[in-house]
Amino acid sequence: MAKPPERTSMPVVTVEMWTGRTKEQKRALVRAITDAMVTHAGAKPDNLHVIIHEVPKEDWALAGVMGDERKD
């Protein structure tokens, strides 16, 4: 039986987080996500996209309270 052709995949991981992390923190996060996707999802690093969306706290709410007004 012939092996099915390999599909070219382009996994995309999107991270939504508040603004304020340093470039070094984001670099380490992207590396860790890439390593995890390779290890646990069989992704190829050259095809993996990681997108970081940074959102100001005043534009994010939880339980009806804006992020910049939260006390926790």
N, CA and C of each residue as an Amber inpcrd file, in Angstrom:
protein
   216
   0.8390000  -1.1740000   0.0000000   0.0000000   0.0000000   0.0000000
   0.8890000   1.2440000   0.0000000   0.5820000   2.1590000  -0.8660000
   1.3880000   3.3710000  -0.9840000   1.1290000   4.3020000   0.1930000
   2.1920000   4.9520000   0.5970000   2.0870000   5.9420000   1.6810000
   1.3880000   7.1940000   1.1410000   0.4110000   7.7470000   1.8910000
  -0.2530000   8.9590000   1.4080000   0.7350000  10.1230000   1.3490000
   0.5450000  11.0350000   0.4140000   1.4720000  12.1680000   0.3160000
   1.4090000  13.0130000   1.5840000   2.5730000  13.5390000   1.9710000
   2.6160000  14.4070000   3.1460000   1.9740000  15.7450000   2.8200000
   1.2100000  16.2140000   3.7640000   0.5820000  17.5210000   3.5870000
   1.5040000  18.6010000   4.1400000   1.5180000  19.7090000   3.4840000
   2.2480000  20.8540000   4.0090000   1.3110000  21.5800000   4.9550000
   1.7130000  21.6630000   6.1990000   0.8550000  22.3310000   7.1690000
   1.4890000  23.6310000   7.6230000   0.6410000  24.5240000   8.0260000
   1.0890000  25.8210000   8.5130000   0.3770000  26.0780000   9.8360000
   0.8090000  25.3940000  10.9120000   0.1580000  25.6530000  12.1830000
   0.3620000  27.1020000  12.6090000  -0.6800000  27.6610000  13.2070000
  -0.6190000  29.0300000  13.7180000  -1.0590000  29.0040000  15.1720000
  -0.2320000  29.5420000  16.0370000  -0.5710000  29.6960000  17.4510000
  -0.7090000  31.1870000  17.7050000  -1.8590000  31.5730000  18.2400000
  -2.1020000  32.9850000  18.5460000  -2.1620000  33.1580000  20.0550000
  -1.4100000  34.1270000  20.5570000  -1.3650000  34.4290000  21.9840000
  -1.9580000  35.8190000  22.1790000  -2.9710000  35.9100000  23.0220000
  -3.5650000  37.1960000  23.3780000  -3.1250000  37.5150000  24.7990000
  -2.5140000  38.6730000  24.9970000  -2.0690000  39.0370000  26.3420000
  -1.9710000  40.5470000  26.4740000  -1.9750000  40.9870000  27.7240000
  -1.8220000  42.4200000  27.9720000  -0.4500000  42.8900000  27.5150000
  -0.3650000  44.1390000  27.1870000   0.9220000  44.7380000  26.8420000
   1.8080000  44.7820000  28.0800000   3.0990000  44.9070000  27.8610000
   4.0080000  45.1220000  28.9750000   5.1500000  44.1260000  29.0940000
   5.1500000  43.0670000  28.2790000   6.2660000  42.1290000  28.3410000
   7.4420000  42.6780000  27.5440000   8.6330000  42.3050000  27.9680000
   9.8310000  42.7390000  27.2490000  10.0080000  41.8850000  25.9990000
  10.8520000  42.3600000  25.1090000  11.1730000  41.5910000  23.9080000
  11.7840000  40.2410000  24.2930000  12.6200000  40.2280000  25.3370000
  13.2420000  38.9850000  25.7820000  12.1870000  38.0040000  26.2900000
  11.1840000  38.4800000  27.0240000  10.1100000  37.6110000  27.5100000
   9.3220000  37.0320000  26.3360000   9.0170000  37.8660000  25.3550000
   8.2670000  37.3960000  24.1930000   9.0980000  36.4020000  23.3840000
  10.3750000  36.6470000  23.2680000  11.2680000  35.7250000  22.5490000
  11.2780000  34.3620000  23.2430000  11.3750000  34.3620000  24.5770000
  11.3740000  33.1010000  25.3340000  10.0260000  32.3910000  25.2090000
   8.9370000  33.1370000  25.2240000   7.6070000  32.5600000  25.0690000
   7.4660000  31.8960000  23.7070000   7.8770000  32.5820000  22.6600000
   7.7820000  32.0370000  21.3080000   8.6320000  30.7700000  21.1730000
   9.8000000  30.7750000  21.7680000  10.6660000  29.5810000  21.7310000
   9.9860000  28.4090000  22.4360000   9.4110000  28.6690000  23.6120000
   8.7550000  27.6090000  24.3850000   7.5310000  27.0650000  23.6440000
   6.7550000  27.9490000  23.0320000   5.5890000  27.5110000  22.2610000
   6.0400000  26.6650000  21.0720000   7.0720000  27.1070000  20.3880000
   7.5890000  26.3580000  19.2410000   8.0560000  24.9810000  19.6750000
   8.8280000  24.9270000  20.7500000   9.3170000  23.6400000  21.2460000
   8.1600000  22.7220000  21.6270000   7.1360000  23.2710000  22.2840000
   5.9810000  22.4630000  22.6910000   5.2130000  21.9430000  21.4800000
   5.0420000  22.7740000  20.4780000   4.3190000  22.3480000  19.2810000
   5.0890000  21.2580000  18.5300000   6.3950000  21.3600000  18.5000000
   7.2150000  20.3350000  17.8440000   7.1100000  19.0220000  18.6310000
   7.2410000  19.1120000  19.9520000   7.2300000  17.9250000  20.8030000
   5.8640000  17.2620000  20.8720000   4.8260000  18.0520000  21.0530000
   3.5130000  17.4830000  21.3600000   2.5380000  17.4470000  20.1930000
   2.8070000  18.2230000  19.1510000   1.8600000  18.2760000  18.0340000
   2.4960000  17.8710000  16.7050000   3.7700000  17.5240000  16.7410000
   4.4340000  17.0960000  15.5150000   4.6360000  18.2020000  14.4950000
   4.6000000  19.4490000  14.9420000   4.7840000  20.5780000  14.0270000
   6.2460000  20.6640000  13.5930000   6.4420000  21.1930000  12.4140000
   7.7970000  21.4640000  11.9340000   8.0860000  22.9380000  12.2370000
   9.1980000  23.2230000  12.9050000   9.4760000  24.6000000  13.3090000
   9.4530000  25.6000000  12.1510000   9.9150000  25.1650000  10.9810000
   9.9650000  26.0910000   9.8470000   8.5860000  26.4540000   9.3130000
   7.5690000  25.6830000   9.6730000   6.2120000  25.9570000   9.2020000
   5.3230000  26.5760000  10.2770000   5.8200000  26.6980000  11.4960000
   5.0070000  27.1520000  12.6220000   5.0430000  28.6710000  12.7580000
   3.8550000  29.2460000  12.8250000   3.7260000  30.6940000  13.0430000
   3.2200000  30.9270000  14.4590000   3.8300000  31.8560000  15.1670000
   3.3430000  32.2870000  16.4760000   3.0510000  33.7740000  16.3620000
   1.8230000  34.1440000  16.6650000   1.3950000  35.5320000  16.5700000
   1.0500000  36.0140000  17.9680000   1.6520000  37.1110000  18.3790000
   1.3550000  37.7020000  19.6850000   0.5160000  38.9480000  19.4610000
  -0.6940000  38.9310000  20.0050000  -1.5540000  40.1210000  20.0020000
  -1.4710000  40.7310000  21.3820000  -0.9430000  41.9340000  21.4560000
  -0.8810000  42.6310000  22.7330000  -2.0550000  43.6110000  22.8210000
  -2.7570000  43.5290000  23.9320000  -3.9460000  44.3410000  24.1310000
  -3.7460000  45.1980000  25.3740000  -3.9530000  46.5130000  25.2680000
  -3.8610000  47.3510000  26.4630000  -4.9140000  46.9450000  27.4940000
  -4.5760000  47.0460000  28.7730000  -5.5050000  46.6510000  29.8350000
  -6.8310000  47.3890000  29.7480000  -6.8090000  48.6230000  29.2890000
  -8.0610000  49.3850000  29.2080000  -8.9760000  48.8900000  28.0880000
  -8.4620000  47.9910000  27.2410000  -9.2630000  47.4220000  26.1550000
  -9.6220000  45.9570000  26.4060000  -9.4720000  45.4900000  27.6310000
  -9.7140000  44.0890000  27.9720000 -10.5450000  44.0640000  29.2480000
 -11.5790000  43.2510000  29.2790000 -12.4130000  43.1560000  30.4780000
 -12.6000000  41.7060000  30.8790000 -12.7900000  41.4940000  32.1710000
 -13.1000000  40.1750000  32.7190000 -14.2120000  40.3600000  33.7400000
 -15.2580000  39.6000000  33.6000000 -16.3980000  39.6480000  34.5230000
 -16.9740000  41.0650000  34.6240000 -16.9700000  41.7690000  33.5040000
 -17.5700000  43.0870000  33.4660000 -16.7120000  44.2120000  34.0210000
 -15.4470000  43.9180000  34.3240000 -14.5520000  44.9340000  34.8810000
 -13.3650000  45.0950000  33.9360000 -13.0880000  46.3230000  33.5570000
 -11.9730000  46.6030000  32.6620000 -10.6540000  46.2280000  33.3350000
  -9.7060000  45.7650000  32.5330000  -8.4370000  45.2980000  33.0480000
  -7.6860000  46.3440000  33.8580000  -7.7420000  47.5900000  33.4290000
  -7.0140000  48.6300000  34.1810000  -7.7410000  49.0650000  35.4410000
  -8.9390000  48.5240000  35.6900000  -9.6940000  48.8370000  36.9120000
  -9.7140000  47.6600000  37.8870000  -9.1720000  46.5240000  37.4740000
  -9.1870000  45.3220000  38.3230000  -8.2070000  45.4670000  39.4760000
  -8.5480000  44.8540000  40.5770000  -7.7080000  44.9130000  41.7820000
  -6.9400000  43.6100000  42.0150000  -7.2130000  42.5760000  41.1990000
  -6.5480000  41.2810000  41.4340000  -5.3630000  41.0600000  40.5390000
